[in-house]
Amino acid sequence: MTTNRINLSEQNHPWSRDVTKALQQSFRLTQFRTNQLEAINATLSGRDVFVLMPTGGGKSLCYQLPSIIQRYEHRGVTIVISPLLSLMHDQVAQLVKSRGIPATFLNGEISASQRQWIMNDLNSSKPSMNLLYITPEQLQSSTSLNSALSSLAQRQLLARFVIDEAHCISQWGHDFRPVYSKLGFLRSRYHNVPLMALTATATQIVQRDIIAVLKIQGCEILKQSFHRKNLTYQVIDKGSKKQHMDDMKDFITSLGSSTVGIIYCLTTKQCETLAKELTASGIKSDYYHGDLDMNTRLRKQQAWQRGEFPVMVATIAFGMGIDKADVRFVVHESMPASLEGYYQETGRAGRDGKPAVCRMYYSYSDTHFHRTMMTKGSSQRKTVKQQCEQLHAMVNYCEDQTECRRCLLLAYFGEQVSSNLCQKQCDHCSSPATGLTMHTFTSDEIKSVVTLLEFSSDGNSITLLQLVDMCRGMKNKAITEKGLNRLNGYGKLAHFDKRTVERLLVQLILKGILDERVTGGKYSHIYIRVILFIAFSLLKKKNRRGKQLMIFFFIDSNYRLDQRYQPPINKS
Ligand SMILES: Nc1ncnc2c1ncn2[C@@H]1O[C@H](COP(=O)(O)OP(=O)(O)OP(=O)(O)O)[C@@H](O)[C@H]1O
């Protein structure tokens, strides 16, 4: 790859006429979106480039267009490393059918003869394909593919490597894939082949990780705001199971029962049950999750894309590569595990630029599912600490009672913006809470909670709700039987209501004073216990230095489930 810098936003480069022609004739588009031209110029000039664009921003064009520019130095085959088979399938079909661009894919599912044809083409003196989509696993394991790529590189017919969904490289991304983290060998093996990494989700940490793992320090970094002005963000208390369900149905019906949307659930079972229940209520839905076989998944995704039914109820397995422009709502039936994931999932709404709503139902108890997954180690191979930090950031976002949601979300991705940008397109900006009460807890009150835990003879099996009851001096059986009512600190917060004490404990968890852990109890039952995270002595020390620990937060006493903001929405 070259280190020569050119002006990326100009159109006076040797290839510029061809680029304009390709945009108009092959892609039938009139102008570039933010950073597309810059990414194209960077890669055509031989530079490595990191592209951070919101979902639906038009990342594909950044590498598909240069792949057909074949008259200049970096020509030949563009290799696209993509994590998902369905994504490859759709992209290749669209390239070949709609644009007449020679493209194909190589994955574990194609036949031996197709594979042979591809290898022959790569090894020919003038390969016919412009784009080859491959999985990172293929790159890792196939000797024939690697020798074909080396041969192409030697003959200067390897135009570039594209790493799509590059956040999969980072343990801090929301979809870490260990095989992606091995892609660093590309730079060492193919010194002169430009790399392009694209993602829609990247905090500073993820971005640094991607660049470090791929060894593309000094690359062009093209970033743009994560602000999606047509999306409305809402967080709604779940309430009871019935309220939650009724609200979801009312919400969808209010938009029109044929309105296109996605509902994300945490489990496969929830997806199936909810899809059936919605369909029974007149909202035509189907479900999608990772336990379905590949063909069923593909069939369901395509049926939804074609508009055969409007609502897809899915786990996060329904994700990358969904290119449906008219998604008017994305509902999270429960809180997701991270803001990175949340942003990515909500980003599938309103890709046509028209208004769309992102509604999340929240209950702190949703964290129990995520903590259990973390402990089982079945979600992703990140450290539990990393996952906990991400989960706490997500909870912080949901627990917030006053700040503009858009500001909170953008701040998480490192963008400081004014709430004026929101234009009342979030629940807090559109209908500010009317009954806000600020609750301040003194150091002594906090210590009473901590003391309760520390002096509890059976402290390791106290759940959050039990602790709330103990703080409030409740005398239920579980407490009196264990003699927990005789502990120091018991009943010290009796003058607060349940909701307030619960909020306090959540704040103590978010501030790292308490923690929740999953324990395997009898009959391998899993339950969450509260533990003291910061040693009591440490808390006291802080006080001796005069740093009084105070916790304060707001509670909206007027919050009613039936007083929710309904955003204006274009039903057409
Ligand atoms: N310059 C442009 N002008 C108009 N439409 C465009 C332009 N570039 C891309 N698009 C359209 O925007 C939509 C989204 O593009 P694309 O699928 O590349 O987004 P993406 O950034 O890859 O999204 P995701 O992260 O969800 O994969 C597509 O329908 C595409 O045709």
Coordinates of C-alpha atoms and ligand atoms in Angstrom, one line a residue:
M1 CA 0.0 0.0 0.0
T2 CA 1.1 3.5 -0.7
T3 CA 1.7 6.3 1.7
N4 CA 1.1 9.1 -0.8
R5 CA -1.6 11.4 0.2
I6 CA -3.9 12.9 -2.3
N7 CA -6.9 15.2 -1.9
L8 CA -9.6 12.8 -1.3
S9 CA -12.6 15.0 -1.9
E10 CA -11.5 16.2 -5.3
Q11 CA -12.5 14.7 -8.6
N12 CA -9.5 15.5 -10.7
H13 CA -7.6 12.2 -10.3
P14 CA -6.8 10.0 -13.3
W15 CA -9.7 7.7 -12.4
S16 CA -12.2 10.4 -11.6
R17 CA -14.0 10.3 -14.9
D18 CA -14.4 6.6 -14.7
V19 CA -15.7 6.9 -11.1
T20 CA -18.4 9.3 -12.1
K21 CA -19.4 7.2 -15.1
A22 CA -19.6 4.1 -12.9
L23 CA -21.7 5.9 -10.3
Q24 CA -24.2 6.9 -12.9
Q25 CA -24.2 4.0 -15.3
S26 CA -23.6 0.9 -13.1
F27 CA -25.1 2.2 -9.8
R28 CA -27.7 4.6 -11.3
L29 CA -27.0 7.2 -8.6
T30 CA -26.5 10.9 -9.1
Q31 CA -24.2 11.8 -6.2
F32 CA -22.1 10.5 -3.5
R33 CA -23.1 10.4 0.1
T34 CA -20.8 11.6 2.9
N35 CA -17.3 10.1 2.6
Q36 CA -18.1 7.7 -0.2
L37 CA -16.0 9.6 -2.7
E38 CA -13.2 10.0 -0.2
A39 CA -13.1 6.2 0.5
I40 CA -13.1 5.5 -3.2
N41 CA -10.3 7.9 -3.9
A42 CA -8.3 6.6 -1.0
T43 CA -8.4 3.0 -2.1
L44 CA -7.9 3.8 -5.8
S45 CA -4.8 5.7 -4.8
G46 CA -3.5 2.6 -3.0
R47 CA -4.1 3.8 0.6
D48 CA -5.4 1.8 3.5
V49 CA -8.7 3.2 4.7
F50 CA -10.9 2.8 7.8
V51 CA -14.6 3.8 7.1
L52 CA -17.0 4.4 9.9
M53 CA -20.5 5.0 8.5
P54 CA -23.9 4.6 10.2
T55 CA -26.0 1.7 9.2
G56 CA -27.6 2.4 5.8
G57 CA -25.0 5.0 5.1
G58 CA -23.8 3.3 1.9
K59 CA -20.7 1.5 2.8
S60 CA -21.0 -1.1 0.1
L61 CA -20.5 1.5 -2.7
C62 CA -17.1 2.4 -1.2
Y63 CA -15.7 -0.9 -2.4
Q64 CA -18.1 -2.1 -5.0
L65 CA -17.6 1.0 -7.2
P66 CA -13.7 0.9 -7.1
S67 CA -13.9 -2.8 -8.0
I68 CA -15.1 -2.0 -11.5
I69 CA -12.4 0.7 -12.1
Q70 CA -9.9 -1.4 -14.0
R71 CA -7.7 0.9 -16.0
Y72 CA -5.3 2.1 -13.3
E73 CA -2.7 0.8 -10.9
H74 CA -4.8 -0.9 -8.3
R75 CA -6.9 -3.2 -10.5
G76 CA -7.8 -6.8 -10.5
V77 CA -9.9 -8.7 -8.1
T78 CA -11.3 -7.1 -4.9
I79 CA -11.6 -9.6 -2.1
V80 CA -14.4 -8.9 0.4
I81 CA -14.2 -10.6 3.7
S82 CA -17.6 -10.8 5.1
P83 CA -18.9 -12.7 8.2
L84 CA -22.3 -13.7 6.9
L85 CA -23.3 -16.1 4.2
S86 CA -26.7 -14.5 3.8
L87 CA -25.1 -11.1 3.3
M88 CA -22.8 -12.5 0.6
H89 CA -25.6 -14.1 -1.1
D90 CA -27.7 -11.0 -1.3
Q91 CA -24.9 -8.7 -2.3
V92 CA -23.6 -10.9 -5.1
A93 CA -27.1 -11.5 -6.4
Q94 CA -27.7 -7.7 -6.5
L95 CA -24.3 -7.0 -8.1
V96 CA -24.7 -9.5 -10.8
K97 CA -28.4 -9.1 -11.6
S98 CA -29.0 -5.4 -11.1
R99 CA -25.6 -4.0 -12.0
G100 CA -24.0 -6.5 -14.3
I101 CA -20.9 -6.6 -12.2
P102 CA -19.0 -9.9 -12.2
A103 CA -19.0 -11.1 -8.6
T104 CA -19.2 -14.3 -6.8
F105 CA -18.7 -15.8 -3.4
L106 CA -16.6 -18.6 -1.9
N107 CA -17.9 -20.3 1.3
G108 CA -18.3 -23.7 2.8
E109 CA -21.6 -24.2 1.1
I110 CA -20.8 -24.0 -2.6
S111 CA -20.3 -27.1 -4.7
A112 CA -16.9 -28.5 -5.7
S113 CA -17.4 -27.6 -9.3
Q114 CA -18.2 -24.0 -8.5
R115 CA -15.2 -23.8 -6.2
Q116 CA -13.0 -25.2 -9.0
W117 CA -14.4 -22.6 -11.5
I118 CA -13.5 -19.8 -9.0
M119 CA -10.0 -21.2 -8.5
N120 CA -9.4 -21.5 -12.2
D121 CA -10.6 -17.9 -12.7
L122 CA -8.4 -16.5 -10.0
N123 CA -5.4 -18.4 -11.5
S124 CA -6.1 -17.3 -15.0
S125 CA -4.1 -14.6 -16.7
K126 CA -7.0 -12.2 -16.7
P127 CA -9.6 -13.1 -14.0
S128 CA -13.1 -12.4 -15.1
M129 CA -14.5 -11.5 -11.7
N130 CA -14.2 -8.1 -10.1
L131 CA -15.4 -9.0 -6.6
L132 CA -15.0 -12.2 -4.7
Y133 CA -16.7 -12.5 -1.3
I134 CA -15.1 -14.9 1.1
T135 CA -15.6 -15.8 4.8
P136 CA -12.7 -15.3 7.2
E137 CA -12.8 -19.0 7.8
Q138 CA -12.1 -19.8 4.2
L139 CA -9.2 -17.4 4.2
Q140 CA -7.9 -19.1 7.3
S141 CA -8.2 -22.6 6.2
S142 CA -8.0 -22.9 2.4
T143 CA -4.5 -23.5 1.0
S144 CA -5.7 -23.3 -2.6
L145 CA -7.4 -19.9 -2.0
N146 CA -4.3 -18.6 -0.3
S147 CA -2.0 -19.7 -3.1
A148 CA -4.4 -18.2 -5.7
L149 CA -4.3 -14.9 -3.8
S150 CA -0.5 -14.9 -3.5
S151 CA -0.3 -15.5 -7.2
L152 CA -2.8 -12.7 -7.9
A153 CA -0.7 -10.4 -5.7
Q154 CA 2.5 -11.3 -7.5
R155 CA 0.9 -10.5 -10.8
Q156 CA -0.5 -7.2 -9.4
L157 CA -4.0 -8.5 -10.0
L158 CA -5.1 -8.3 -6.3
A159 CA -6.9 -4.9 -6.2
R160 CA -7.6 -4.7 -2.5
F161 CA -8.9 -6.5 0.6
V162 CA -12.1 -5.2 2.1
I163 CA -13.0 -6.2 5.7
D164 CA -16.7 -5.7 6.0
E165 CA -18.3 -5.5 9.5
A166 CA -14.8 -4.8 10.8
H167 CA -16.0 -4.4 14.4
C168 CA -16.0 -8.3 14.5
I169 CA -12.3 -7.9 14.9
S170 CA -12.5 -6.2 18.3
Q171 CA -13.3 -7.8 21.6
W172 CA -15.0 -4.5 22.4
G173 CA -17.2 -4.7 19.4
H174 CA -20.7 -6.1 19.8
D175 CA -20.1 -9.1 17.6
F176 CA -16.6 -10.3 18.3
R177 CA -15.5 -13.2 16.1
P178 CA -12.2 -14.8 17.1
V179 CA -11.4 -15.7 13.4
Y180 CA -11.6 -12.0 12.5
S181 CA -8.9 -11.1 15.0
K182 CA -6.4 -13.2 13.0
L183 CA -6.7 -11.0 9.9
G184 CA -3.5 -9.1 10.8
F185 CA -1.6 -11.4 8.5
L186 CA -3.0 -9.7 5.5
R187 CA -0.8 -6.7 5.9
S188 CA 2.3 -8.7 6.6
R189 CA 1.7 -11.1 3.7
Y190 CA 0.4 -8.6 1.1
H191 CA 2.5 -5.5 1.7
N192 CA 1.3 -3.6 -1.4
V193 CA -2.3 -4.5 -1.4
P194 CA -4.5 -1.8 0.0
L195 CA -6.9 -2.7 2.8
M196 CA -10.3 -1.2 3.5
A197 CA -12.1 -1.8 6.8
L198 CA -15.7 -0.8 7.2
T199 CA -18.0 -0.7 10.2
A200 CA -21.1 1.0 11.4
T201 CA -20.3 0.6 15.0
A202 CA -17.1 1.7 16.6
T203 CA -16.3 3.4 19.8
Q204 CA -12.8 4.9 20.0
I205 CA -11.6 1.6 21.6
V206 CA -13.1 -0.5 18.8
Q207 CA -11.6 1.8 16.2
R208 CA -8.1 1.6 17.7
D209 CA -8.4 -2.2 18.0
I210 CA -9.4 -2.6 14.3
I211 CA -6.5 -0.4 13.1
A212 CA -4.0 -2.2 15.4
V213 CA -5.2 -5.7 14.6
L214 CA -5.1 -5.0 10.8
K215 CA -1.8 -3.2 11.2
I216 CA -3.1 -0.3 9.1
Q217 CA -1.7 2.5 11.4
G218 CA -1.5 5.7 9.3
C219 CA -4.5 4.8 7.2
E220 CA -7.1 7.3 6.1
I221 CA -9.8 7.5 8.7
L222 CA -13.2 8.5 7.4
K223 CA -15.7 9.0 10.1
Q224 CA -19.0 10.7 10.2
S225 CA -21.6 11.5 12.8
F226 CA -23.7 8.7 14.3
H227 CA -26.6 11.1 14.4
R228 CA -29.7 9.6 12.6
K229 CA -32.0 12.5 12.4
N230 CA -35.1 10.6 11.3
L231 CA -35.0 8.1 14.2
T232 CA -37.0 8.7 17.4
Y233 CA -35.6 7.0 20.5
Q234 CA -37.8 5.9 23.4
V235 CA -37.3 3.9 26.5
I236 CA -40.5 2.6 28.1
D237 CA -40.8 0.9 31.5
K238 CA -42.0 -2.6 30.9
G239 CA -44.7 -2.6 33.6
S240 CA -46.5 -5.8 34.1
K241 CA -46.4 -8.6 31.5
K242 CA -49.9 -7.6 30.2
Q243 CA -49.1 -3.9 30.1
H244 CA -45.9 -4.6 28.2
M245 CA -47.7 -6.8 25.6
D246 CA -50.7 -4.5 25.3
D247 CA -48.4 -1.5 24.8
M248 CA -46.5 -3.3 22.1
K249 CA -49.6 -4.2 20.2
D250 CA -51.1 -0.7 20.6
F251 CA -48.0 0.8 19.4
I252 CA -47.8 -1.3 16.2
T253 CA -51.5 -0.9 15.5
S254 CA -51.2 2.9 16.0
L255 CA -48.7 2.9 13.1
G256 CA -50.9 0.7 11.0
S257 CA -50.9 -3.1 11.2
S258 CA -49.1 -3.4 7.9
T259 CA -46.3 -1.1 8.9
V260 CA -42.9 -2.7 8.4
G261 CA -40.9 -3.3 11.6
I262 CA -38.5 -5.5 13.5
I263 CA -39.0 -6.7 17.1
Y264 CA -35.9 -7.9 18.9
C265 CA -36.3 -10.4 21.6
L266 CA -33.7 -12.0 23.9
T267 CA -34.6 -15.6 23.4
T268 CA -35.7 -17.9 20.6
K269 CA -38.7 -18.9 22.6
Q270 CA -39.8 -15.3 23.1
C271 CA -39.6 -14.8 19.4
E272 CA -41.8 -17.7 18.5
T273 CA -44.4 -16.9 21.2
L274 CA -44.5 -13.2 20.4
A275 CA -44.8 -13.7 16.6
K276 CA -47.7 -16.1 17.2
E277 CA -49.4 -13.7 19.6
L278 CA -49.0 -10.7 17.3
T279 CA -50.3 -12.6 14.3
A280 CA -53.3 -13.7 16.3
S281 CA -54.0 -10.0 17.1
G282 CA -54.0 -9.1 13.4
I283 CA -50.3 -8.0 13.1
K284 CA -48.8 -10.4 10.5
S285 CA -45.5 -11.5 11.9
D286 CA -43.0 -14.3 11.6
Y287 CA -39.9 -15.2 13.7
Y288 CA -36.2 -15.6 13.0
H289 CA -33.5 -16.9 15.2
G290 CA -30.2 -18.7 15.2
D291 CA -31.7 -22.2 16.0
L292 CA -33.4 -22.2 12.6
D293 CA -31.5 -23.9 9.8
M294 CA -29.7 -21.7 7.2
N295 CA -32.3 -22.3 4.4
T296 CA -35.3 -21.5 6.7
R297 CA -33.5 -18.3 7.9
L298 CA -32.8 -17.2 4.3
R299 CA -36.3 -18.0 3.2
K300 CA -37.8 -16.0 6.1
Q301 CA -35.5 -13.0 5.6
Q302 CA -36.3 -12.9 1.9
A303 CA -40.0 -13.2 2.4
W304 CA -39.9 -10.3 4.8
Q305 CA -37.7 -8.3 2.4
R306 CA -40.2 -8.9 -0.3
G307 CA -43.0 -7.6 1.9
E308 CA -44.9 -10.9 2.4
F309 CA -45.4 -10.0 6.1
P310 CA -44.5 -6.8 7.8
V311 CA -43.2 -7.7 11.2
M312 CA -40.1 -9.8 11.9
V313 CA -39.7 -10.9 15.5
A314 CA -36.1 -11.9 15.9
T315 CA -33.1 -12.4 18.1
I316 CA -29.9 -10.5 17.2
A317 CA -29.2 -13.4 14.7
F318 CA -31.3 -11.2 12.4
G319 CA -28.8 -8.5 11.7
M320 CA -26.1 -7.7 9.4
G321 CA -26.9 -7.2 5.8
I322 CA -30.5 -6.4 6.1
D323 CA -31.2 -3.8 3.4
K324 CA -34.8 -3.0 3.7
A325 CA -35.4 0.7 3.3
D326 CA -38.9 1.1 4.7
V327 CA -38.5 -0.3 8.2
R328 CA -40.7 2.1 10.3
F329 CA -40.0 0.8 13.7
V330 CA -37.5 -1.3 15.6
V331 CA -38.8 -2.5 19.0
H332 CA -36.6 -4.0 21.6
E333 CA -38.9 -6.2 23.6
S334 CA -36.1 -6.2 26.3
M335 CA -33.0 -4.2 26.9
P336 CA -30.0 -5.4 24.7
A337 CA -26.6 -6.2 26.1
S338 CA -24.8 -3.1 24.9
L339 CA -25.2 0.3 23.4
E340 CA -23.1 -0.8 20.4
G341 CA -25.6 -3.6 19.7
Y342 CA -28.5 -1.2 20.3
Y343 CA -27.2 1.4 17.9
Q344 CA -26.6 -1.2 15.2
E345 CA -30.1 -2.8 15.6
T346 CA -32.0 0.5 15.7
G347 CA -29.9 1.6 12.7
R348 CA -32.0 -0.8 10.6
A349 CA -35.0 1.5 10.9
G350 CA -35.6 4.4 8.5
R351 CA -32.9 3.6 6.0
D352 CA -35.0 5.5 3.4
G353 CA -34.5 8.7 5.5
K354 CA -38.2 8.9 6.5
P355 CA -39.2 9.0 10.2
A356 CA -39.0 5.8 12.1
V357 CA -39.3 4.9 15.8
C358 CA -36.9 2.9 18.0
R359 CA -38.8 1.9 21.1
M360 CA -37.1 -0.1 23.9
Y361 CA -38.9 -1.8 26.8
Y362 CA -36.8 -1.7 29.9
S363 CA -36.8 -3.4 33.2
Y364 CA -33.6 -3.7 35.3
S365 CA -34.3 -7.4 35.6
D366 CA -33.4 -7.7 31.9
T367 CA -29.8 -7.6 33.1
H368 CA -30.3 -11.0 34.7
F369 CA -30.6 -12.6 31.3
H370 CA -27.4 -10.9 30.1
R371 CA -25.4 -11.7 33.3
T372 CA -26.4 -15.3 33.0
M373 CA -25.3 -15.4 29.3
M374 CA -22.0 -13.8 30.3
T375 CA -21.4 -16.3 33.0
K376 CA -22.2 -19.2 30.7
G377 CA -19.8 -17.7 28.3
S378 CA -22.1 -18.4 25.5
S379 CA -22.6 -14.9 24.1
Q380 CA -19.2 -13.8 22.9
R381 CA -15.7 -14.4 23.9
K382 CA -15.1 -11.1 25.6
T383 CA -14.0 -10.9 29.1
V384 CA -16.8 -10.7 31.6
K385 CA -15.4 -7.4 32.8
Q386 CA -15.8 -5.9 29.3
Q387 CA -19.3 -7.3 28.9
C388 CA -20.2 -5.9 32.3
E389 CA -19.0 -2.5 31.5
Q390 CA -21.0 -2.5 28.3
L391 CA -24.1 -3.8 30.1
H392 CA -23.8 -1.0 32.7
A393 CA -23.5 1.6 30.0
M394 CA -26.7 0.2 28.6
V395 CA -28.5 0.3 32.0
N396 CA -27.2 3.8 32.6
Y397 CA -28.8 4.9 29.3
C398 CA -32.2 3.3 30.3
E399 CA -32.1 4.5 33.9
D400 CA -31.6 8.1 32.9
Q401 CA -34.7 10.1 33.5
T402 CA -33.8 13.5 32.1
E403 CA -31.1 13.6 29.4
C404 CA -31.8 13.6 25.7
R405 CA -31.5 10.0 24.5
R406 CA -29.8 11.1 21.3
C407 CA -27.2 13.0 23.3
L408 CA -26.6 10.0 25.6
L409 CA -26.2 7.7 22.7
L410 CA -23.9 9.9 20.7
A411 CA -21.9 10.7 23.8
Y412 CA -21.2 7.0 24.2
F413 CA -19.7 7.0 20.7
G414 CA -17.6 10.0 21.6
E415 CA -19.8 12.8 20.0
Q416 CA -20.7 15.7 22.2
V417 CA -23.8 17.3 20.8
S418 CA -26.5 19.7 21.9
S419 CA -30.0 18.5 22.6
N420 CA -31.2 21.0 20.0
L421 CA -30.1 18.4 17.4
C422 CA -32.8 16.1 18.6
Q423 CA -35.7 18.2 17.5
K424 CA -37.9 16.6 20.1
Q425 CA -37.3 13.2 18.6
C426 CA -36.8 11.3 21.8
D427 CA -39.0 10.6 24.8
H428 CA -37.2 13.0 27.1
C429 CA -37.1 15.9 24.7
S430 CA -40.6 15.5 23.4
S431 CA -42.3 15.1 26.8
P432 CA -40.1 16.0 29.7
A433 CA -41.0 14.3 32.9
T434 CA -43.4 16.4 35.0
G435 CA -43.0 14.8 38.4
L436 CA -39.3 14.7 38.8
T437 CA -38.0 14.3 42.3
M438 CA -34.4 14.3 43.1
H439 CA -33.4 11.7 45.6
T440 CA -30.1 12.3 47.4
F441 CA -28.6 9.5 49.5
T442 CA -26.0 10.4 52.1
S443 CA -22.8 8.5 52.8
D444 CA -24.5 7.1 56.0
E445 CA -27.4 5.8 54.1
I446 CA -25.2 4.2 51.5
K447 CA -23.1 2.7 54.3
S448 CA -26.2 1.2 55.9
V449 CA -26.8 -0.8 52.7
V450 CA -23.2 -1.8 52.5
T451 CA -23.2 -2.8 56.2
L452 CA -26.2 -5.0 55.7
L453 CA -24.4 -6.9 53.1
E454 CA -21.1 -7.0 54.9
F455 CA -22.5 -8.3 58.2
S456 CA -25.0 -10.6 56.6
S457 CA -24.1 -14.1 57.9
D458 CA -25.4 -15.5 54.6
G459 CA -24.6 -12.5 52.5
N460 CA -23.7 -14.5 49.4
S461 CA -27.3 -15.5 48.7
I462 CA -29.0 -12.1 48.9
T463 CA -30.8 -11.0 45.8
L464 CA -31.4 -7.5 44.8
L465 CA -35.0 -7.6 45.7
Q466 CA -34.3 -9.2 49.1
L467 CA -31.8 -6.5 49.8
V468 CA -34.4 -3.8 48.9
D469 CA -36.8 -5.5 51.4
M470 CA -34.1 -5.6 54.1
C471 CA -33.1 -1.9 53.6
R472 CA -36.8 -1.1 53.9
G473 CA -37.3 -3.2 57.1
M474 CA -39.7 -5.6 55.6
K475 CA -40.5 -8.6 57.7
N476 CA -41.2 -11.3 55.1
K477 CA -40.5 -15.0 55.8
A478 CA -37.3 -15.2 53.7
I479 CA -35.8 -12.4 55.9
T480 CA -37.0 -13.4 59.3
E481 CA -36.2 -17.1 58.9
K482 CA -32.6 -16.3 58.2
G483 CA -32.5 -13.6 61.0
L484 CA -31.6 -11.0 58.5
N485 CA -33.9 -8.5 60.3
R486 CA -31.4 -8.5 63.2
L487 CA -28.5 -7.1 61.1
N488 CA -27.0 -3.7 61.4
G489 CA -28.4 -1.5 58.8
Y490 CA -31.8 -3.4 58.6
G491 CA -34.7 -1.0 58.0
K492 CA -32.5 2.1 57.8
L493 CA -34.2 3.1 54.5
A494 CA -37.7 2.3 55.7
H495 CA -38.8 5.9 54.9
F496 CA -38.2 5.3 51.2
D497 CA -40.6 3.5 48.9
K498 CA -39.6 0.3 47.1
R499 CA -39.0 1.9 43.7
T500 CA -36.6 4.5 45.2
V501 CA -34.6 1.9 47.1
E502 CA -34.4 -0.3 44.1
R503 CA -33.1 2.6 42.0
L504 CA -30.5 3.4 44.7
L505 CA -29.2 -0.2 44.6
V506 CA -29.1 -0.1 40.8
Q507 CA -27.1 3.1 41.1
L508 CA -24.7 1.5 43.5
I509 CA -24.2 -1.3 41.1
L510 CA -23.6 1.1 38.2
K511 CA -21.1 3.0 40.4
G512 CA -19.2 -0.2 41.1
I513 CA -20.0 -0.3 44.8
L514 CA -22.2 -3.4 44.6
D515 CA -22.2 -6.0 42.0
E516 CA -24.4 -8.8 41.0
R517 CA -23.2 -12.3 40.3
V518 CA -24.8 -15.4 38.9
T519 CA -24.5 -18.4 41.2
G520 CA -25.5 -22.0 40.6
G521 CA -27.8 -22.9 43.4
K522 CA -29.4 -26.1 44.2
Y523 CA -30.8 -28.2 41.3
S524 CA -28.4 -26.1 39.1
H525 CA -30.9 -23.3 39.4
I526 CA -29.3 -20.0 38.4
Y527 CA -30.0 -16.9 40.5
I528 CA -28.4 -13.6 40.9
R529 CA -26.9 -12.5 44.2
V530 CA -25.7 -9.1 45.2
I531 CA -22.2 -8.8 46.5
L532 CA -20.2 -6.0 48.0
F533 CA -17.8 -5.0 45.3
I534 CA -15.9 -2.2 47.0
A535 CA -14.5 -3.3 50.4
F536 CA -16.3 -1.5 53.2
S537 CA -13.0 -0.3 54.6
L538 CA -12.3 1.4 51.3
L539 CA -15.6 3.2 51.5
K540 CA -14.6 4.4 55.1
K541 CA -11.2 5.5 53.9
K542 CA -12.7 7.7 51.3
N543 CA -14.8 9.3 54.0
R544 CA -11.8 10.0 56.2
R545 CA -10.2 12.0 53.4
G546 CA -13.4 14.1 53.5
K547 CA -14.8 12.7 50.2
Q548 CA -18.4 12.1 51.2
L549 CA -19.9 9.6 48.9
M550 CA -23.3 10.8 47.8
I551 CA -25.6 9.2 45.3
F552 CA -28.4 11.2 43.7
F553 CA -30.8 10.4 40.9
F554 CA -34.2 11.4 39.6
I555 CA -37.5 9.6 39.8
D556 CA -40.5 10.7 37.8
S557 CA -43.4 10.2 40.2
N558 CA -45.9 11.1 37.4
Y559 CA -44.7 8.4 35.0
R560 CA -47.6 6.5 33.7
L561 CA -47.5 3.7 31.3
D562 CA -50.5 5.1 29.4
Q563 CA -48.9 8.6 28.9
R564 CA -46.4 7.8 26.2
Y565 CA -45.2 9.9 23.5
Q566 CA -46.4 8.8 20.1
P567 CA -44.2 10.3 17.4
P568 CA -45.5 11.6 14.1
I569 CA -44.9 9.0 11.6
N570 CA -45.2 8.7 7.9
K571 CA -47.4 5.7 7.3
S572 CA -47.0 5.7 3.5
Ligands
LIG1 N1 -24.8 7.8 -3.0 C1 -25.9 7.2 -2.8 N2 -27.1 7.8 -3.2 C2 -28.3 7.2 -2.9 N3 -28.4 6.0 -2.3 C3 -27.3 5.3 -2.0 C4 -26.0 5.9 -2.2 N4 -25.1 5.0 -1.7 C5 -25.8 4.0 -1.2 N5 -27.1 4.2 -1.3 C6 -28.2 3.3 -0.9 O1 -28.3 3.2 0.5 C7 -28.7 1.9 1.0 C8 -27.8 1.4 2.0 O2 -26.5 1.1 1.4 P1 -25.6 0.0 2.0 O3 -26.3 -1.3 2.0 O4 -24.3 0.0 1.3 O5 -25.5 0.5 3.5 P2 -24.5 0.0 4.6 O6 -23.8 1.2 5.1 O7 -23.7 -1.1 4.1 O8 -25.5 -0.5 5.7 P3 -25.3 -1.7 6.8 O9 -24.4 -1.2 7.8 O10 -26.7 -1.9 7.3 O11 -24.9 -2.9 6.0 C9 -28.8 1.0 -0.3 O12 -30.1 0.9 -0.7 C10 -28.0 1.8 -1.3 O13 -28.4 1.6 -2.6

